[in-house]
Short mmCIF file of C-alpha atoms in Angstrom, two decimals:
data_model
loop_
_atom_site.label_atom_id
_atom_site.label_comp_id
_atom_site.label_asym_id
_atom_site.label_seq_id
_atom_site.Cartn_x
_atom_site.Cartn_y
_atom_site.Cartn_z
CA UNK A 25 169.83 -46.79 -64.16
CA UNK A 26 166.89 -48.57 -65.64
CA UNK A 27 167.90 -51.64 -67.70
CA UNK A 28 164.51 -53.37 -67.48
CA UNK A 29 163.33 -52.08 -70.86
CA UNK A 30 160.60 -49.89 -69.35
CA UNK A 31 159.00 -47.41 -71.75
CA UNK A 32 157.85 -43.89 -71.00
CA UNK A 33 160.57 -42.93 -68.50
CA UNK A 34 160.23 -39.16 -68.04
CA UNK A 35 159.97 -36.33 -65.48
CA UNK A 36 163.27 -37.38 -64.15
CA UNK A 37 164.76 -35.20 -61.32
CA UNK A 38 167.95 -35.74 -59.27
CA UNK A 39 169.63 -34.56 -56.03
CA UNK A 40 172.91 -35.43 -54.54
CA UNK A 41 173.58 -36.00 -50.80
CA UNK A 42 176.58 -34.86 -48.76
CA UNK A 43 178.56 -37.90 -49.83
CA UNK A 44 177.95 -37.12 -53.49
CA UNK A 45 175.55 -40.08 -54.08
CA UNK A 46 172.80 -39.47 -56.56
CA UNK A 47 169.05 -39.90 -55.70
CA UNK A 48 166.48 -39.92 -58.53
CA UNK A 49 162.75 -39.85 -58.83
CA UNK A 50 161.10 -40.63 -62.09
CA UNK A 51 157.66 -41.37 -63.60
CA UNK A 52 157.67 -44.77 -65.11
CA UNK A 53 155.03 -44.57 -67.82
CA UNK A 54 155.25 -48.28 -68.63
CA UNK A 55 154.55 -49.44 -65.06
CA UNK A 56 152.30 -46.37 -64.24
CA UNK A 57 154.27 -45.59 -61.04
CA UNK A 58 156.48 -43.12 -59.34
CA UNK A 59 159.91 -44.68 -58.74
CA UNK A 60 162.92 -43.87 -56.64
CA UNK A 61 166.44 -45.07 -57.47
CA UNK A 62 169.84 -44.45 -55.86
CA UNK A 63 173.48 -45.53 -56.31
CA UNK A 64 175.25 -46.98 -53.30
CA UNK A 65 178.78 -47.01 -54.79
CA UNK A 66 178.49 -50.36 -56.52
CA UNK A 67 174.99 -50.71 -57.82
CA UNK A 68 171.59 -49.01 -58.48
CA UNK A 69 168.67 -49.91 -56.24
CA UNK A 70 165.06 -49.26 -57.25
CA UNK A 71 161.79 -48.98 -55.38
CA UNK A 72 158.30 -47.78 -56.28
CA UNK A 73 156.83 -44.95 -54.28
CA UNK A 74 153.22 -44.93 -55.48
CA UNK A 75 151.29 -46.64 -58.27
CA UNK A 76 148.58 -44.79 -60.14
CA UNK A 77 147.38 -44.12 -63.69
CA UNK A 78 148.92 -40.68 -64.03
CA UNK A 79 151.27 -40.30 -61.07
CA UNK A 80 154.27 -38.11 -61.15
CA UNK A 81 153.14 -35.75 -64.00
CA UNK A 82 155.87 -33.41 -62.51
CA UNK A 83 158.09 -34.03 -59.61
CA UNK A 84 161.05 -32.64 -57.57
CA UNK A 85 163.28 -34.49 -55.15
CA UNK A 86 164.89 -32.62 -52.22
CA UNK A 87 167.65 -33.53 -49.77
CA UNK A 88 168.13 -31.82 -46.36
CA UNK A 89 171.30 -31.30 -44.36
CA UNK A 90 170.72 -34.70 -42.69
CA UNK A 91 170.47 -36.42 -46.06
CA UNK A 92 166.80 -37.14 -45.42
CA UNK A 93 164.86 -37.15 -48.79
CA UNK A 94 161.44 -35.77 -49.72
CA UNK A 95 159.55 -35.63 -53.03
CA UNK A 96 156.88 -33.23 -54.26
CA UNK A 97 154.75 -34.55 -57.09
CA UNK A 98 151.66 -33.56 -59.01
CA UNK A 99 149.55 -36.64 -59.58
CA UNK A 100 146.31 -37.00 -61.66
CA UNK A 101 143.30 -39.38 -61.25
CA UNK A 102 141.59 -39.21 -64.61
CA UNK A 103 138.47 -41.31 -65.53
CA UNK A 104 138.65 -42.58 -69.13
CA UNK A 105 137.80 -39.88 -71.65
CA UNK A 106 136.37 -37.53 -68.97
CA UNK A 107 138.71 -34.61 -68.33
CA UNK A 108 136.02 -32.83 -66.37
CA UNK A 109 136.22 -35.33 -63.56
CA UNK A 110 139.98 -35.40 -63.42
CA UNK A 111 141.35 -34.88 -59.91
CA UNK A 112 144.75 -33.23 -59.56
CA UNK A 113 146.70 -33.66 -56.33
CA UNK A 114 149.86 -31.95 -54.99
CA UNK A 115 151.51 -34.79 -52.93
CA UNK A 116 154.33 -34.67 -50.53
CA UNK A 117 156.30 -37.86 -49.90
CA UNK A 118 158.94 -38.20 -47.08
CA UNK A 119 161.24 -41.19 -46.85
CA UNK A 120 160.98 -43.13 -43.63
CA UNK A 121 163.36 -46.09 -43.38
CA UNK A 122 162.35 -48.22 -46.31
CA UNK A 123 158.96 -46.69 -47.00
CA UNK A 124 157.55 -43.37 -48.15
CA UNK A 125 155.00 -41.53 -46.18
CA UNK A 126 152.46 -39.53 -48.37
CA UNK A 127 150.56 -36.36 -47.55
CA UNK A 128 148.19 -34.68 -49.99
CA UNK A 129 148.78 -30.91 -49.65
CA UNK A 130 146.24 -29.74 -52.32
CA UNK A 131 143.44 -31.28 -54.39
CA UNK A 132 141.45 -29.72 -57.22
CA UNK A 133 139.03 -31.08 -59.87
CA UNK A 134 139.03 -30.20 -63.59
CA UNK A 135 135.61 -28.78 -63.80
CA UNK A 136 136.34 -25.90 -66.13
CA UNK A 137 136.91 -25.79 -69.87
CA UNK A 138 140.58 -25.18 -69.13
CA UNK A 139 140.61 -28.11 -66.76
CA UNK A 140 142.07 -28.18 -63.21
CA UNK A 141 145.90 -28.01 -63.20
CA UNK A 142 148.65 -27.51 -60.68
CA UNK A 143 152.13 -26.13 -61.26
CA UNK A 144 154.81 -25.77 -58.62
CA UNK A 145 158.35 -25.03 -57.80
CA UNK A 146 160.09 -26.28 -54.62
CA UNK A 147 163.19 -25.61 -52.44
CA UNK A 148 164.50 -26.56 -49.05
CA UNK A 149 164.73 -23.80 -46.40
CA UNK A 150 167.42 -23.44 -43.67
CA UNK A 151 165.28 -25.49 -41.17
CA UNK A 152 165.33 -28.45 -43.59
CA UNK A 153 161.67 -27.96 -44.40
CA UNK A 154 160.38 -27.83 -47.97
CA UNK A 155 158.80 -24.69 -49.28
CA UNK A 156 156.70 -24.42 -52.52
CA UNK A 157 155.37 -21.85 -54.93
CA UNK A 158 152.06 -23.22 -56.22
CA UNK A 159 149.76 -22.24 -59.01
CA UNK A 160 146.33 -23.85 -59.41
CA UNK A 161 143.92 -23.43 -62.27
CA UNK A 162 140.27 -24.44 -61.54
CA UNK A 163 137.69 -21.58 -61.99
CA UNK A 164 140.39 -19.01 -61.21
CA UNK A 165 144.17 -18.76 -61.21
CA UNK A 166 145.39 -19.02 -57.60
CA UNK A 167 148.95 -18.53 -56.47
CA UNK A 168 150.19 -19.73 -53.15
CA UNK A 169 153.35 -19.87 -51.03
CA UNK A 170 153.35 -23.19 -49.09
CA UNK A 171 155.57 -23.71 -45.96
CA UNK A 172 155.72 -25.96 -42.95
CA UNK A 173 154.86 -24.16 -39.68
CA UNK A 174 156.23 -26.82 -37.34
CA UNK A 175 153.11 -28.92 -37.25
CA UNK A 176 151.41 -28.61 -40.62
CA UNK A 177 151.72 -27.18 -44.11
CA UNK A 178 150.29 -23.69 -44.62
CA UNK A 179 149.06 -22.47 -48.01
CA UNK A 180 149.47 -18.65 -48.04
CA UNK A 181 147.60 -16.77 -50.81
CA UNK A 182 149.71 -14.63 -53.03
CA UNK A 183 147.56 -13.69 -56.10
CA UNK A 184 144.34 -14.56 -57.73
CA UNK A 185 142.90 -13.88 -61.20
CA UNK A 186 140.58 -15.35 -63.90
CA UNK A 187 142.10 -18.49 -65.50
CA UNK A 188 144.03 -17.13 -68.43
CA UNK A 189 147.71 -17.29 -67.20
CA UNK A 190 150.33 -19.68 -68.40
CA UNK A 191 150.51 -22.78 -66.19
CA UNK A 192 153.94 -22.12 -64.71
CA UNK A 193 155.47 -20.56 -61.56
CA UNK A 194 159.06 -20.12 -60.36
CA UNK A 195 160.40 -19.90 -56.85
CA UNK A 196 163.77 -18.52 -55.55
CA UNK A 197 164.65 -18.69 -51.86
CA UNK A 198 167.22 -16.07 -50.91
CA UNK A 199 170.05 -16.79 -48.37
CA UNK A 200 168.05 -14.79 -45.75
CA UNK A 201 165.03 -17.17 -46.54
CA UNK A 202 162.89 -14.56 -48.29
CA UNK A 203 160.75 -16.25 -50.91
CA UNK A 204 160.56 -14.62 -54.37
CA UNK A 205 157.93 -15.98 -56.85
CA UNK A 206 157.77 -15.21 -60.59
CA UNK A 207 154.83 -15.80 -62.99
CA UNK A 208 153.39 -14.49 -66.24
CA UNK A 209 150.09 -12.65 -65.98
CA UNK A 210 147.78 -11.97 -68.92
CA UNK A 211 145.98 -8.64 -68.87
CA UNK A 212 143.87 -7.43 -71.79
CA UNK A 213 145.71 -9.74 -74.24
CA UNK A 214 149.13 -8.54 -73.13
CA UNK A 215 151.49 -10.59 -71.00
CA UNK A 216 153.08 -9.20 -67.92
CA UNK A 217 156.08 -10.64 -66.00
CA UNK A 218 155.47 -10.30 -62.36
CA UNK A 219 157.51 -11.03 -59.28
CA UNK A 220 156.09 -11.31 -55.74
CA UNK A 221 157.73 -11.18 -52.34
CA UNK A 222 156.36 -10.90 -48.79
CA UNK A 223 155.98 -7.44 -47.31
CA UNK A 224 154.75 -7.41 -43.71
CA UNK A 225 151.60 -9.52 -43.56
CA UNK A 226 150.83 -9.32 -47.36
CA UNK A 227 152.59 -9.98 -50.64
CA UNK A 228 154.09 -7.16 -52.75
CA UNK A 229 153.77 -7.80 -56.53
CA UNK A 230 155.92 -5.88 -59.11
CA UNK A 231 155.31 -5.83 -62.83
CA UNK A 232 158.66 -5.95 -64.66
CA UNK A 233 157.54 -5.73 -68.21
CA UNK A 234 154.52 -5.94 -70.59
CA UNK A 235 154.70 -7.36 -74.02
CA UNK A 236 153.04 -9.74 -76.49
CA UNK A 237 155.62 -12.43 -75.83
CA UNK A 238 157.21 -13.24 -72.51
CA UNK A 239 158.57 -16.75 -71.82
CA UNK A 240 161.37 -18.80 -70.44
CA UNK A 241 162.29 -16.99 -67.26
CA UNK A 242 165.01 -18.03 -64.78
CA UNK A 243 164.74 -16.57 -61.24
CA UNK A 244 167.46 -16.76 -58.62
CA UNK A 245 168.81 -14.75 -55.62
CA UNK A 246 172.36 -13.63 -55.18
CA UNK A 247 174.58 -13.65 -52.00
CA UNK A 248 173.30 -10.16 -51.24
CA UNK A 249 169.78 -11.68 -50.75
CA UNK A 250 168.47 -9.69 -53.75
CA UNK A 251 166.86 -11.54 -56.68
CA UNK A 252 167.55 -11.37 -60.41
CA UNK A 253 165.56 -12.84 -63.24
CA UNK A 254 166.38 -13.28 -66.91
CA UNK A 255 163.68 -13.68 -69.49
CA UNK A 256 162.93 -13.47 -73.21
CA UNK A 257 160.52 -10.75 -74.36
CA UNK A 258 159.61 -8.89 -77.57
CA UNK A 259 158.80 -5.62 -75.71
CA UNK A 260 160.71 -3.44 -78.33
CA UNK A 261 159.06 -5.44 -81.22
CA UNK A 262 161.65 -8.20 -81.50
CA UNK A 263 162.74 -10.92 -79.04
CA UNK A 264 165.81 -10.42 -76.92
CA UNK A 265 167.12 -11.37 -73.45
CA UNK A 266 166.58 -9.17 -70.41
CA UNK A 267 167.99 -9.20 -66.95
CA UNK A 268 166.02 -7.57 -64.09
CA UNK A 269 167.79 -7.23 -60.67
CA UNK A 270 166.14 -5.94 -57.52
CA UNK A 271 168.01 -3.02 -55.75
CA UNK A 272 166.08 -3.35 -52.47
CA UNK A 273 163.37 -0.89 -53.46
CA UNK A 274 162.95 -1.11 -57.26
CA UNK A 275 163.89 -3.22 -60.23
CA UNK A 276 166.79 -2.34 -62.63
CA UNK A 277 166.31 -3.77 -66.13
CA UNK A 278 169.23 -4.29 -68.59
CA UNK A 279 169.67 -6.04 -71.97
CA UNK A 280 172.65 -8.43 -71.69
CA UNK A 281 171.99 -10.03 -75.09
CA UNK A 282 169.99 -7.97 -77.72
CA UNK A 283 169.38 -10.87 -80.15
CA UNK A 284 166.77 -13.62 -80.68
CA UNK A 285 167.23 -16.30 -78.12
CA UNK A 286 165.60 -18.99 -75.95
CA UNK A 287 166.05 -20.87 -72.65
CA UNK A 288 168.04 -18.30 -70.72
CA UNK A 289 169.45 -19.43 -67.36
CA UNK A 290 170.90 -17.24 -64.64
CA UNK A 291 173.21 -17.77 -61.63
CA UNK A 292 175.08 -15.37 -59.43
CA UNK A 293 178.64 -16.20 -58.17
CA UNK A 294 179.99 -15.34 -54.65
CA UNK A 295 180.96 -11.87 -55.93
CA UNK A 296 177.35 -11.33 -57.05
CA UNK A 297 178.36 -11.27 -60.69
CA UNK A 298 175.63 -12.58 -63.05
CA UNK A 299 176.34 -15.50 -65.37
CA UNK A 300 173.80 -16.18 -68.19
CA UNK A 301 173.68 -19.03 -70.66
CA UNK A 302 171.13 -19.00 -73.53
CA UNK A 303 170.44 -20.59 -76.82
CA UNK A 304 170.87 -18.31 -79.88
CA UNK A 305 168.37 -18.56 -82.67
CA UNK A 306 170.71 -17.14 -85.40
CA UNK A 307 173.79 -19.42 -85.03
CA UNK A 308 172.08 -22.56 -83.59
CA UNK A 309 174.38 -22.56 -80.58
CA UNK A 310 174.78 -21.71 -76.91
CA UNK A 311 175.99 -18.32 -75.70
CA UNK A 312 177.54 -17.35 -72.44
CA UNK A 313 177.09 -13.85 -71.14
CA UNK A 314 178.60 -12.16 -68.09
CA UNK A 315 179.38 -8.65 -66.86
CA UNK A 316 182.95 -7.40 -66.23
CA UNK A 317 181.89 -4.41 -64.12
CA UNK A 318 181.52 -2.12 -67.12
CA UNK A 319 180.27 -4.05 -70.13
CA UNK A 320 178.35 -7.24 -71.02
CA UNK A 321 180.86 -9.94 -72.37
CA UNK A 322 179.65 -12.71 -74.59
CA UNK A 323 181.25 -16.03 -75.54
CA UNK A 324 180.16 -18.74 -77.87
CA UNK A 325 180.03 -22.06 -76.16
CA UNK A 326 179.11 -24.24 -79.05
CA UNK A 327 177.68 -23.86 -82.57
CA UNK A 328 175.88 -26.83 -84.23
CA UNK A 329 174.26 -26.01 -87.54
CA UNK A 330 170.83 -27.59 -88.34
CA UNK A 331 170.40 -28.40 -84.67
CA UNK A 332 168.21 -27.00 -81.88
CA UNK A 333 169.62 -26.51 -78.36
CA UNK A 334 167.39 -26.94 -75.32
CA UNK A 335 169.16 -25.54 -72.27
CA UNK A 336 167.88 -27.29 -69.13
CA UNK A 337 170.11 -26.19 -66.29
CA UNK A 338 173.00 -23.89 -65.24
CA UNK A 339 174.76 -24.18 -61.88
CA UNK A 340 177.83 -22.79 -60.23
CA UNK A 341 180.02 -24.96 -58.00
CA UNK A 342 181.89 -23.87 -54.84
CA UNK A 343 185.00 -23.14 -56.96
CA UNK A 344 183.13 -20.72 -59.31
CA UNK A 345 183.03 -23.17 -62.15
CA UNK A 346 179.94 -23.27 -64.29
CA UNK A 347 178.10 -26.44 -65.42
CA UNK A 348 175.34 -26.80 -67.97
CA UNK A 349 173.14 -29.58 -69.14
CA UNK A 350 171.28 -29.24 -72.53
CA UNK A 351 169.57 -31.18 -75.17
CA UNK A 352 170.60 -31.22 -78.76
CA UNK A 353 168.17 -32.17 -81.48
CA UNK A 354 168.91 -32.55 -85.20
CA UNK A 355 166.58 -30.92 -87.74
CA UNK A 356 164.56 -33.19 -89.99
CA UNK A 357 161.58 -35.47 -89.84
CA UNK A 358 163.59 -38.38 -88.31
CA UNK A 359 166.24 -36.82 -86.12
CA UNK A 360 168.45 -37.81 -83.23
CA UNK A 361 168.42 -36.41 -79.78
CA UNK A 362 171.51 -36.02 -77.59
CA UNK A 363 171.92 -35.14 -73.87
CA UNK A 364 174.91 -32.86 -73.56
CA UNK A 365 177.02 -31.60 -70.67
CA UNK A 366 179.27 -28.49 -70.60
CA UNK A 367 181.47 -26.82 -68.07
CA UNK A 368 183.47 -23.60 -67.84
CA UNK A 369 186.83 -23.99 -65.98
CA UNK A 370 189.57 -21.29 -65.79
CA UNK A 371 187.78 -19.21 -68.41
CA UNK A 372 187.38 -22.01 -70.98
CA UNK A 373 184.26 -23.87 -72.00
CA UNK A 374 184.30 -27.66 -72.56
CA UNK A 375 181.31 -29.65 -73.89
#
């Protein structure tokens, strides 16, 4: 999409409208601006949304049922060589004809040794309003659920702790619009995977596991409105993949893949069957895992010796076919990187 020779193009996210046209938002590091680009069937068109020194550090683009677009972005204003005075903003941009309207939802300053940081995950609810799970780190770790109440955005507190937690948070919005938020909490040098959901006027927080290593979780909700989450943990003393599913009153935890792995991704199909794709450390490849009603079934998608696989996304389409996007990096000091696509159709993987 960008043929102008710009450098530092990253934090690219994409959404497709009802007609299938792609809409992208990206941070252009060369021009120091947040850019929007779309394809109209014959050509790409570009426009800049906002220009700043460190704009678009992370971003998500959303499309509602009327094909109206909105963007959520974390932007930074950093004085030269002075992290303590860095200002971090969670900004919301909404497309209005040919312009973008900006609203700052949250602003913090990096006044601690850990700095002030913002992490978020976003989704679109059934009313075509954006919702967010937000984590801020400035003095304390604060977790929020952010939603639009019809006139303004509301930041609802979920959890608070001293600033030692990893700077990440994951949101899943169930079909019944119940929000589920996952994060890793550090308690007495041990990591805990926690999942929060609203219960009455407060938030109920469940601890799923405690281990030295917990990372790379993928949270989603099935058609039964109940969430599931896959994650990598060394709880038994070595790393393996876990799947935790909520029964309505408690969590059931299983081990779909008892081998060292990374980057697990989870989706549920219309029959509520879990589908997991992950990167295997032993064979340098991608593994597909599903459940046949009795046992866990594994398939090797691809094996590439001397390469590292970075699984980025897993989705299921309306026909039940699976689609993955992953990065492939060769080993060595000077190595090539490839962006790869794979799909599973009629029980067969193609990459």
